[in-house]
Amino acid sequence: MKSILSNPYFKKVSKQDDVNSGKPATYGSIGTKILFFLLLTCVGVCLSIFLSIPDNFINYVLIGAGVTVLISSLINFFVPKATPVFGSLFCIAEGYLIGWICQSYAKVYEGIIPMALVITFSVIFIMLFLYSTKIIKVGQRFKAVVSTLFLTSIVLGVLVFISSFFTDAISSIVWGNGVVGIAISLGVLLIAALNLVIDFDNIAQSVKNQYSNKYEWSLAFGLVMTVILIFVRVLNLLAKIMSTVDN
């Protein structure tokens, strides 16, 4: 049971009394749900690209998508059984935001989207290889360290954002295209990649311990969230590098 506690979605799952009731989770079924969430994310991206929205309404649509992402995340966290519905809403809304971000980057940096996709898939397969061959061994200490780094990066990001209202001295360094900014982006990407290994282990342990298949949705959603995060961080890192090269 303790093996899945580092992921917030699975902390909720682990507290359920019927965690081992019903049919057990399988890799095939979890994989299908992962593909389902990724497909919905792609649908959101396509809506962003092909759906024509007047310029005076686009900000409202983006805000609505952002609110949907936030609310869906909270519901999925507190009510894992609602993940099939609200995980789907999250993926569509997040896909829309990603589509808008990709279009913005593509206008400035030629070829950045294909490069980001190739790097993202490379990161996924590399981390899967490192986990499956046990080069990276996932234990409680590993999960604790990665979780601490992840939470620390979030807190520091919020503090930098707040400081930007008073001075841009810190934010210009952290979010800038200099060596420090690139190093920070690379570090955040590394943390996201390590979180992916934990997602792999969560799935493996859930199947091994024969957890109920009703929690497959949470397992799939957790991994898809990490993949999306990795893609966004890769985009950000590439933009900084390409901007530095152009200058």
XYZ file of N, CA and C in Angstrom:
741
model
N 0.824 -1.211 0.000
C 0.000 0.000 0.000
C 0.856 1.258 0.000
N 1.937 1.274 0.749
C 2.748 2.477 0.871
C 3.418 2.854 -0.438
N 3.526 1.891 -1.364
C 4.263 2.154 -2.588
C 3.607 3.184 -3.483
N 2.336 3.502 -3.288
C 1.679 4.444 -4.171
C 1.342 5.753 -3.476
N 1.809 5.940 -2.260
C 1.378 7.098 -1.489
C 1.986 8.416 -1.939
N 3.057 8.401 -2.732
C 3.698 9.657 -3.078
C 2.895 10.467 -4.091
N 2.050 9.829 -4.878
C 1.222 10.541 -5.831
C -0.058 10.990 -5.141
N -0.398 12.296 -5.174
C -1.575 12.790 -4.444
C -2.871 12.116 -4.840
N -2.998 11.735 -6.110
C -4.226 11.065 -6.533
C -4.344 9.695 -5.879
N -3.209 9.020 -5.712
C -3.236 7.688 -5.153
C -3.294 7.689 -3.642
N -2.976 8.834 -3.020
C -3.181 8.934 -1.581
C -4.664 8.805 -1.266
N -5.481 9.420 -2.110
C -6.921 9.320 -1.922
C -7.394 7.901 -2.167
N -6.845 7.294 -3.218
C -7.237 5.931 -3.552
C -6.905 4.964 -2.434
N -5.712 5.122 -1.863
C -5.238 4.183 -0.853
C -6.064 4.208 0.421
N -6.832 5.274 0.637
C -7.636 5.378 1.845
C -8.989 4.675 1.705
N -9.283 4.211 0.477
C -10.555 3.546 0.255
C -10.512 2.123 0.836
N -11.603 1.712 1.434
C -11.656 0.380 2.025
C -11.757 -0.718 0.972
N -12.266 -0.368 -0.225
C -12.503 -1.383 -1.241
C -11.431 -1.351 -2.325
N -10.198 -0.960 -1.938
C -9.139 -0.803 -2.923
C -8.839 -2.102 -3.666
N -9.077 -3.257 -3.060
C -8.818 -4.544 -3.705
C -10.089 -5.268 -4.127
N -11.226 -4.569 -4.089
C -12.488 -5.209 -4.461
C -12.689 -5.165 -5.969
N -13.486 -6.098 -6.490
C -13.787 -6.122 -7.918
C -12.653 -6.703 -8.738
N -12.734 -6.510 -10.050
C -11.712 -7.022 -10.950
C -10.411 -6.247 -10.759
N -9.268 -6.933 -10.850
C -7.979 -6.252 -10.646
C -7.590 -5.397 -11.847
N -6.786 -4.380 -11.600
C -6.288 -3.509 -12.660
C -5.304 -4.271 -13.546
N -5.268 -3.952 -14.830
C -4.349 -4.593 -15.772
C -3.613 -3.530 -16.580
N -2.443 -3.910 -17.090
C -1.675 -2.969 -17.891
C -2.424 -2.576 -19.162
N -3.068 -3.559 -19.777
C -3.787 -3.295 -21.020
C -4.901 -2.287 -20.839
N -5.672 -2.459 -19.778
C -6.793 -1.554 -19.523
C -6.302 -0.154 -19.157
N -5.239 -0.082 -18.354
C -4.669 1.220 -17.991
C -4.122 1.912 -19.234
N -3.457 1.142 -20.093
C -2.915 1.698 -21.333
C -4.007 2.269 -22.222
N -5.135 1.569 -22.282
C -6.272 2.051 -23.080
C -6.783 3.387 -22.550
N -6.856 3.505 -21.246
C -7.338 4.752 -20.627
C -6.333 5.887 -20.812
N -5.046 5.545 -20.820
C -4.017 6.551 -21.094
C -4.188 7.098 -22.506
N -4.378 6.195 -23.464
C -4.597 6.610 -24.846
C -5.867 7.437 -24.984
N -6.892 7.079 -24.220
C -8.157 7.826 -24.243
C -7.935 9.270 -23.799
N -7.219 9.464 -22.688
C -6.958 10.809 -22.185
C -6.068 11.595 -23.150
N -5.075 10.923 -23.742
C -4.208 11.592 -24.707
C -4.987 12.004 -25.947
N -5.929 11.146 -26.369
C -6.765 11.469 -27.526
C -7.619 12.700 -27.245
N -8.195 12.777 -26.043
C -8.992 13.942 -25.679
C -8.136 15.209 -25.631
N -6.889 15.054 -25.187
C -5.975 16.200 -25.193
C -5.734 16.676 -26.614
N -5.566 15.733 -27.531
C -5.384 16.075 -28.948
C -6.635 16.751 -29.508
N -7.809 16.304 -29.061
C -9.056 16.937 -29.481
C -9.067 18.400 -29.053
N -8.641 18.654 -27.811
C -8.552 20.024 -27.312
C -7.593 20.866 -28.136
N -6.457 20.269 -28.516
C -5.479 20.970 -29.350
C -6.095 21.326 -30.700
N -6.797 20.374 -31.303
C -7.439 20.606 -32.606
C -8.499 21.705 -32.518
N -9.251 21.718 -31.423
C -10.250 22.774 -31.240
C -9.578 24.144 -31.195
N -8.432 24.207 -30.549
C -7.699 25.469 -30.449
C -7.204 25.928 -31.814
N -6.818 24.969 -32.660
C -6.246 25.298 -33.966
C -7.324 25.617 -35.004
N -8.383 24.800 -35.023
C -9.355 24.897 -36.112
C -10.637 25.644 -35.750
N -10.891 25.814 -34.455
C -12.107 26.524 -34.051
C -11.860 28.029 -34.112
N -12.620 28.699 -34.956
C -12.448 30.143 -35.134
C -13.208 30.910 -34.053
N -12.464 31.684 -33.275
C -13.054 32.481 -32.195
C -12.652 33.942 -32.390
N -13.607 34.855 -32.347
C -13.292 36.286 -32.506
C -12.243 36.733 -31.488
N -11.380 37.645 -31.902
C -10.292 38.103 -31.046
C -10.779 38.699 -29.727
N -11.964 39.337 -29.776
C -12.465 39.962 -28.544
C -13.041 38.959 -27.552
N -13.126 37.667 -27.970
C -13.646 36.633 -27.075
C -12.580 35.629 -26.641
N -11.421 35.654 -27.317
C -10.407 34.625 -27.069
C -9.918 34.625 -25.628
N -9.770 35.808 -25.025
C -9.312 35.873 -23.633
C -10.297 35.197 -22.686
N -11.590 35.376 -22.949
C -12.608 34.744 -22.110
C -12.563 33.216 -22.256
N -12.318 32.763 -23.477
C -12.227 31.317 -23.720
C -11.017 30.729 -22.998
N -9.894 31.440 -23.063
C -8.674 30.967 -22.397
C -8.851 30.936 -20.884
N -9.493 31.963 -20.354
C -9.759 31.996 -18.909
C -10.692 30.850 -18.530
N -11.715 30.620 -19.349
C -12.644 29.520 -19.088
C -11.952 28.169 -19.113
N -11.039 27.991 -20.067
C -10.284 26.734 -20.149
C -9.393 26.573 -18.926
N -8.766 27.679 -18.507
C -7.905 27.627 -17.331
C -8.672 27.287 -16.071
N -9.844 27.886 -15.908
C -10.689 27.597 -14.744
C -11.141 26.138 -14.767
N -11.489 25.645 -15.961
C -11.904 24.244 -16.099
C -10.781 23.297 -15.690
N -9.564 23.617 -16.099
C -8.396 22.805 -15.732
C -8.213 22.784 -14.220
N -8.313 23.954 -13.599
C -8.118 24.058 -12.154
C -9.191 23.294 -11.389
N -10.448 23.536 -11.730
C -11.557 22.890 -11.020
C -11.531 21.375 -11.227
N -11.273 20.954 -12.465
C -11.224 19.517 -12.757
C -10.109 18.836 -11.983
N -8.955 19.523 -11.867
C -7.831 18.956 -11.108
C -8.205 18.750 -9.651
N -8.863 19.747 -9.074
C -9.257 19.661 -7.663
C -10.274 18.546 -7.441
N -11.236 18.434 -8.342
C -12.252 17.377 -8.203
C -11.604 16.009 -8.347
N -10.701 15.866 -9.305
C -10.014 14.585 -9.482
C -9.181 14.228 -8.265
N -8.631 15.252 -7.610
C -7.826 15.010 -6.413
C -8.684 14.558 -5.241
N -9.770 15.261 -4.999
C -10.600 14.966 -3.835
C -11.596 13.833 -4.078
N -11.960 13.614 -5.342
C -12.934 12.554 -5.654
C -12.392 11.715 -6.810
N -11.474 10.779 -6.539
C -10.871 9.961 -7.600
C -11.890 9.225 -8.463
N -13.031 8.861 -7.885
C -14.030 8.123 -8.656
C -14.651 8.977 -9.758
N -14.454 10.298 -9.684
C -15.006 11.199 -10.704
C -14.026 11.424 -11.846
N -12.866 10.778 -11.799
C -11.824 10.997 -12.802
C -12.265 10.700 -14.229
N -13.080 9.662 -14.500
C -13.505 9.432 -15.887
C -14.159 10.652 -16.524
N -14.944 11.386 -15.743
C -15.645 12.563 -16.271
C -14.759 13.802 -16.219
N -14.271 14.128 -15.024
C -13.522 15.366 -14.869
C -12.083 15.259 -15.387
N -11.564 14.041 -15.466
C -10.273 13.862 -16.119
C -10.399 14.146 -17.607
N -11.539 13.762 -18.177
C -11.799 14.026 -19.592
C -11.921 15.527 -19.849
N -12.664 16.209 -18.969
C -12.808 17.667 -19.097
C -11.454 18.357 -18.984
N -10.649 17.873 -18.038
C -9.305 18.436 -17.851
C -8.494 18.317 -19.130
N -8.480 17.142 -19.737
C -7.658 16.899 -20.921
C -8.090 17.761 -22.104
N -9.397 17.905 -22.303
C -9.886 18.737 -23.410
C -9.497 20.196 -23.185
N -9.738 20.697 -21.956
C -9.415 22.095 -21.643
C -7.908 22.330 -21.689
N -7.145 21.407 -21.126
C -5.688 21.535 -21.138
C -5.160 21.450 -22.565
N -5.760 20.579 -23.357
C -5.370 20.469 -24.759
C -5.597 21.770 -25.509
N -6.711 22.434 -25.196
C -6.994 23.725 -25.830
C -5.920 24.754 -25.470
N -5.555 24.794 -24.205
C -4.518 25.732 -23.765
C -3.172 25.408 -24.406
N -2.851 24.114 -24.485
C -1.591 23.704 -25.099
C -1.569 24.088 -26.576
N -2.717 23.904 -27.252
C -2.801 24.280 -28.660
C -2.532 25.764 -28.858
N -3.086 26.571 -27.967
C -2.879 28.021 -28.054
C -1.416 28.371 -27.777
N -0.826 27.708 -26.775
C 0.584 27.941 -26.455
C 1.480 27.533 -27.623
N 1.176 26.379 -28.226
C 1.976 25.892 -29.352
C 1.928 26.864 -30.526
N 0.751 27.388 -30.812
C 0.624 28.346 -31.907
C 1.438 29.607 -31.631
N 1.438 30.036 -30.373
C 2.197 31.232 -30.002
C 3.696 31.005 -30.177
N 4.175 29.832 -29.735
C 5.592 29.513 -29.881
C 5.972 29.344 -31.353
N 5.098 28.673 -32.127
C 5.400 28.369 -33.527
C 5.558 29.634 -34.358
N 4.878 30.702 -33.982
C 4.990 31.965 -34.717
C 6.356 32.606 -34.544
N 7.009 32.284 -33.445
C 8.296 32.907 -33.136
C 9.470 31.980 -33.431
N 9.296 30.685 -33.113
C 10.392 29.720 -33.252
C 10.004 28.636 -34.242
N 10.597 28.681 -35.411
C 10.271 27.723 -36.462
C 10.721 26.306 -36.081
N 9.813 25.350 -36.236
C 10.132 23.947 -35.988
C 10.155 23.535 -34.535
N 9.737 24.423 -33.628
C 9.843 24.120 -32.201
C 8.872 23.018 -31.771
N 7.697 22.953 -32.387
C 6.691 21.966 -31.971
C 7.138 20.534 -32.300
N 7.555 20.247 -33.550
C 8.061 18.886 -33.827
C 9.228 18.503 -32.934
N 10.128 19.454 -32.691
C 11.271 19.178 -31.819
C 10.811 18.848 -30.404
N 9.837 19.590 -29.911
C 9.334 19.355 -28.554
C 8.671 17.988 -28.452
N 7.938 17.604 -29.478
C 7.279 16.291 -29.480
C 8.308 15.162 -29.480
N 9.335 15.296 -30.315
C 10.381 14.262 -30.391
C 11.093 14.135 -29.046
N 11.436 15.260 -28.446
C 12.135 15.230 -27.151
C 11.236 14.657 -26.066
N 9.944 15.026 -26.081
C 9.009 14.515 -25.070
C 8.895 13.001 -25.143
N 8.704 12.471 -26.358
C 8.604 11.019 -26.507
C 9.931 10.345 -26.152
N 11.028 11.005 -26.454
C 12.341 10.448 -26.103
C 12.490 10.349 -24.592
N 12.069 11.402 -23.888
C 12.125 11.399 -22.423
C 11.276 10.259 -21.863
N 10.076 10.065 -22.424
C 9.176 9.009 -21.954
C 9.830 7.640 -22.094
N 10.365 7.366 -23.279
C 10.962 6.047 -23.531
C 12.250 5.845 -22.735
N 13.033 6.900 -22.570
C 14.262 6.786 -21.779
C 13.937 6.473 -20.320
N 12.970 7.210 -19.762
C 12.609 6.977 -18.361
C 11.969 5.606 -18.178
N 11.190 5.169 -19.158
C 10.600 3.827 -19.084
C 11.687 2.769 -19.127
N 12.698 2.971 -19.969
C 13.818 2.034 -20.056
C 14.592 2.000 -18.736
N 14.867 3.174 -18.185
C 15.621 3.249 -16.929
C 14.855 2.580 -15.787
N 13.515 2.709 -15.817
C 12.707 2.083 -14.757
C 12.593 0.573 -14.965
N 12.293 0.156 -16.201
C 12.076 -1.277 -16.465
C 13.349 -2.101 -16.290
N 14.505 -1.485 -16.535
C 15.779 -2.198 -16.361
C 16.328 -2.028 -14.948
N 15.561 -1.321 -14.106
C 15.934 -1.098 -12.700
C 17.210 -0.294 -12.532
N 17.582 0.456 -13.572
C 18.706 1.383 -13.424
C 18.308 2.460 -12.412
N 17.042 2.874 -12.497
C 16.461 3.744 -11.482
C 15.531 2.896 -10.635
N 15.829 2.779 -9.367
C 15.005 2.000 -8.458
C 14.131 2.942 -7.634
N 12.841 2.700 -7.680
C 11.886 3.576 -7.003
C 11.559 3.020 -5.621
N 12.038 3.715 -4.614
C 11.726 3.362 -3.228
C 11.085 4.542 -2.536
N 10.810 4.395 -1.258
C 10.164 5.468 -0.513
C 11.049 6.718 -0.444
N 12.361 6.524 -0.306
C 13.258 7.673 -0.236
C 13.275 8.420 -1.564
N 13.319 7.666 -2.669
C 13.301 8.273 -4.000
C 12.031 9.091 -4.195
N 10.890 8.519 -3.812
C 9.615 9.219 -3.975
C 9.553 10.456 -3.087
N 10.088 10.347 -1.899
C 10.068 11.486 -0.977
C 10.915 12.636 -1.515
N 12.086 12.305 -2.058
C 12.977 13.337 -2.595
C 12.350 14.021 -3.805
N 11.822 13.218 -4.730
C 11.216 13.782 -5.944
C 9.995 14.627 -5.599
N 9.171 14.128 -4.687
C 7.984 14.884 -4.272
C 8.371 16.207 -3.626
N 9.425 16.181 -2.808
C 9.898 17.398 -2.154
C 10.413 18.398 -3.184
N 11.177 17.916 -4.155
C 11.695 18.785 -5.205
C 10.561 19.394 -6.023
N 9.555 18.575 -6.313
C 8.411 19.041 -7.107
C 7.641 20.136 -6.366
N 7.349 19.889 -5.103
C 6.617 20.877 -4.311
C 7.441 22.148 -4.121
N 8.744 21.971 -3.921
C 9.631 23.130 -3.763
C 9.637 23.997 -5.017
N 9.661 23.352 -6.187
C 9.660 24.100 -7.445
C 8.373 24.887 -7.613
N 7.253 24.313 -7.157
C 5.971 25.004 -7.244
C 5.954 26.220 -6.320
N 6.391 26.020 -5.082
C 6.412 27.112 -4.103
C 7.322 28.245 -4.571
N 8.509 27.888 -5.053
C 9.436 28.907 -5.536
C 8.875 29.654 -6.741
N 8.175 28.909 -7.619
C 7.552 29.535 -8.781
C 6.509 30.555 -8.378
N 5.700 30.196 -7.367
C 4.681 31.119 -6.862
C 5.326 32.352 -6.242
N 6.395 32.154 -5.487
C 7.091 33.280 -4.848
C 7.701 34.218 -5.883
N 8.267 33.635 -6.942
C 8.839 34.464 -8.007
C 7.739 35.261 -8.703
N 6.590 34.589 -8.925
C 5.454 35.267 -9.562
C 4.974 36.446 -8.715
N 4.870 36.233 -7.409
C 4.438 37.310 -6.508
C 5.448 38.451 -6.507
N 6.736 38.096 -6.514
C 7.778 39.129 -6.492
C 7.763 39.976 -7.756
N 7.258 39.399 -8.863
C 7.241 40.138 -10.130
C 6.315 41.348 -10.082
N 5.379 41.381 -9.106
C 4.488 42.536 -8.954
C 5.223 43.729 -8.331
N 6.350 43.460 -7.703
C 7.087 44.503 -7.011
C 8.397 44.864 -7.722
N 9.036 43.833 -8.301
C 10.284 44.048 -9.029
C 10.498 42.893 -10.001
N 11.134 43.193 -11.122
C 11.412 42.142 -12.100
C 12.844 41.634 -12.004
N 13.536 42.017 -10.953
C 14.934 41.626 -10.781
C 15.097 40.111 -10.691
N 14.180 39.473 -9.943
C 14.271 38.018 -9.756
C 13.637 37.279 -10.932
N 12.442 37.689 -11.318
C 11.719 36.993 -12.387
C 12.467 37.045 -13.714
N 13.170 38.156 -13.981
C 13.910 38.272 -15.237
C 15.061 37.271 -15.305
N 15.592 36.908 -14.142
C 16.668 35.911 -14.095
C 16.110 34.500 -14.185
N 15.074 34.229 -13.388
C 14.488 32.885 -13.341
C 13.781 32.537 -14.636
N 13.005 33.464 -15.170
C 12.236 33.204 -16.388
C 12.935 33.667 -17.649
N 14.094 34.268 -17.497
C 14.816 34.797 -18.639
C 15.500 33.721 -19.465
N 16.175 34.183 -20.537
C 16.818 33.255 -21.466
C 18.313 33.090 -21.207
N 18.762 33.584 -20.060
C 20.172 33.456 -19.718
C 20.527 32.065 -19.233
N 21.757 31.917 -18.834
C 22.255 30.612 -18.368
C 21.465 30.122 -17.155
N 21.199 31.033 -16.223
C 20.462 30.657 -15.011
C 19.042 30.218 -15.361
N 18.377 30.978 -16.230
C 17.011 30.634 -16.626
C 16.938 29.286 -17.327
N 17.907 29.022 -18.213
C 17.946 27.742 -18.925
C 18.226 26.600 -17.947
N 19.136 26.816 -17.014
C 19.469 25.785 -16.019
C 18.256 25.453 -15.151
N 17.499 26.482 -14.764
C 16.301 26.263 -13.950
C 15.259 25.478 -14.737
N 15.059 25.839 -16.003
C 14.094 25.126 -16.851
C 14.502 23.668 -17.025
N 15.803 23.438 -17.186
C 16.305 22.070 -17.327
C 16.083 21.279 -16.038
N 16.283 21.939 -14.893
C 16.061 21.280 -13.608
C 14.609 20.914 -13.397
N 13.700 21.827 -13.766
C 12.266 21.554 -13.631
C 11.860 20.403 -14.544
N 12.430 20.361 -15.748
C 12.154 19.265 -16.681
C 12.627 17.937 -16.105
N 13.793 17.944 -15.475
C 14.331 16.725 -14.862
C 13.404 16.229 -13.744
N 12.895 17.145 -12.940
C 11.971 16.770 -11.866
C 10.709 16.138 -12.442
N 10.195 16.718 -13.539
C 9.000 16.165 -14.190
C 9.287 14.760 -14.720
N 10.474 14.566 -15.289
C 10.843 13.248 -15.811
C 10.938 12.215 -14.689
N 11.452 12.611 -13.541
C 11.550 11.704 -12.394
C 10.155 11.373 -11.859
N 9.244 12.343 -11.946
C 7.861 12.072 -11.553
C 7.227 11.020 -12.460
N 7.660 11.007 -13.715
C 7.143 10.010 -14.653
C 7.535 8.601 -14.224
N 8.749 8.463 -13.697
C 9.195 7.160 -13.193
C 8.302 6.714 -12.041
N 7.930 7.658 -11.180
C 7.035 7.330 -10.068
C 5.678 6.890 -10.588
N 5.200 7.535 -11.659
C 3.930 7.119 -12.264
C 4.020 5.693 -12.789
N 5.143 5.361 -13.424
C 5.346 3.988 -13.896
C 5.268 3.003 -12.731
N 5.907 3.374 -11.633
C 5.917 2.490 -10.466
C 4.532 2.387 -9.828
N 3.799 3.491 -9.810
C 2.434 3.455 -9.281
C 1.585 2.449 -10.046
N 1.720 2.478 -11.361
C 0.955 1.556 -12.204
C 1.408 0.120 -11.965
N 2.724 -0.090 -11.938
C 3.257 -1.441 -11.742
C 2.826 -2.021 -10.401
N 2.909 -1.225 -9.344
C 2.538 -1.701 -8.017
C 1.035 -1.956 -7.901
N 0.246 -1.132 -8.575
C -1.204 -1.314 -8.534
C -1.613 -2.615 -9.212
N -0.968 -2.914 -10.340
C -1.250 -4.172 -11.031
C -0.732 -5.352 -10.216
N 0.465 -5.212 -9.670
C 1.070 -6.283 -8.873
C 0.229 -6.616 -7.644
N -0.282 -5.582 -6.979
C -1.075 -5.775 -5.761
C -2.556 -5.994 -6.042
N -2.884 -6.070 -7.332
C -4.257 -6.356 -7.762
C -5.280 -5.360 -7.202
N -4.947 -4.072 -7.347
C -5.901 -3.045 -6.957
C -7.102 -3.093 -7.895
N -8.230 -2.632 -7.418
C -9.454 -2.657 -8.207
C -9.292 -1.868 -9.506
N -9.908 -2.376 -10.577
C -9.796 -1.696 -11.871
C -10.524 -0.357 -11.904
N -11.333 -0.063 -10.893
C -12.002 1.239 -10.843
C -11.003 2.382 -10.662
N -9.782 2.049 -10.208
C -8.764 3.069 -9.999
C -7.813 3.207 -11.186
N -8.096 2.468 -12.243
C -7.279 2.581 -13.450
C -7.347 3.990 -14.030
N -8.511 4.626 -13.880
C -8.669 5.981 -14.403
C -7.705 6.956 -13.714
N -7.572 6.824 -12.400
C -6.664 7.703 -11.659
C -5.212 7.431 -12.033
N -4.882 6.169 -12.221
C -3.530 5.808 -12.628
C -3.204 6.405 -13.991
N -4.128 6.260 -14.923
C -3.924 6.784 -16.273
C -3.851 8.305 -16.269
N -4.738 8.926 -15.515
C -4.785 10.383 -15.468
C -3.508 10.959 -14.873
N -3.001 10.340 -13.819
C -1.766 10.811 -13.197
C -0.603 10.805 -14.171
N -0.493 9.733 -14.974
C 0.599 9.645 -15.933
C 0.436 10.673 -17.050
N -0.788 10.832 -17.547
C -1.032 11.788 -18.631
C -0.725 13.214 -18.177
N -1.073 13.544 -16.936
C -0.753 14.873 -16.404
C 0.756 15.115 -16.427
N 1.524 14.104 -16.075
C 2.979 14.241 -16.066
C 3.523 14.397 -17.470
N 2.980 13.643 -18.422
C 3.414 13.741 -19.822
C 3.150 15.149 -20.362
N 1.971 15.688 -20.049
C 1.635 17.045 -20.485
C 2.605 18.051 -19.881
N 2.921 17.873 -18.605
C 3.861 18.766 -17.933
C 5.228 18.713 -18.598
N 5.686 17.515 -18.933
C 6.982 17.360 -19.589
C 6.992 18.086 -20.929
N 5.923 17.936 -21.715
C 5.852 18.593 -23.023
C 5.924 20.115 -22.880
N 5.176 20.658 -21.930
C 5.171 22.102 -21.715
C 6.551 22.593 -21.273
N 7.204 21.832 -20.376
C 8.535 22.222 -19.908
C 9.567 22.128 -21.034
N 9.424 21.136 -21.913
C 10.328 21.009 -23.062
C 10.150 22.214 -23.991
N 8.903 22.598 -24.236
C 8.634 23.780 -25.057
C 9.314 25.020 -24.490
N 9.156 25.202 -23.194
C 9.737 26.357 -22.527
C 11.257 26.355 -22.628
N 11.859 25.186 -22.419
C 13.316 25.076 -22.483
C 13.826 25.344 -23.894
N 13.165 24.774 -24.885
C 13.576 24.977 -26.280
C 13.461 26.442 -26.680
N 12.384 27.095 -26.235
C 12.191 28.513 -26.562
C 13.328 29.350 -26.006
N 13.746 29.050 -24.782
C 14.847 29.800 -24.172
C 16.151 29.567 -24.926
N 16.412 28.319 -25.286
C 17.647 27.992 -25.998
C 17.664 28.631 -27.384
N 16.543 28.503 -28.112
C 16.469 29.064 -29.452
C 16.554 30.590 -29.440
N 15.991 31.191 -28.411
C 16.058 32.647 -28.275
C 17.498 33.100 -28.043
N 18.213 32.329 -27.226
C 19.622 32.652 -26.945
C 20.472 32.495 -28.190
N 20.214 31.444 -28.960
C 20.981 31.205 -30.199
C 20.725 32.306 -31.215
N 19.465 32.718 -31.338
C 19.106 33.770 -32.301
C 19.772 35.095 -31.975
N 19.964 35.306 -30.656
C 20.586 36.559 -30.244
C 22.104 36.500 -30.369
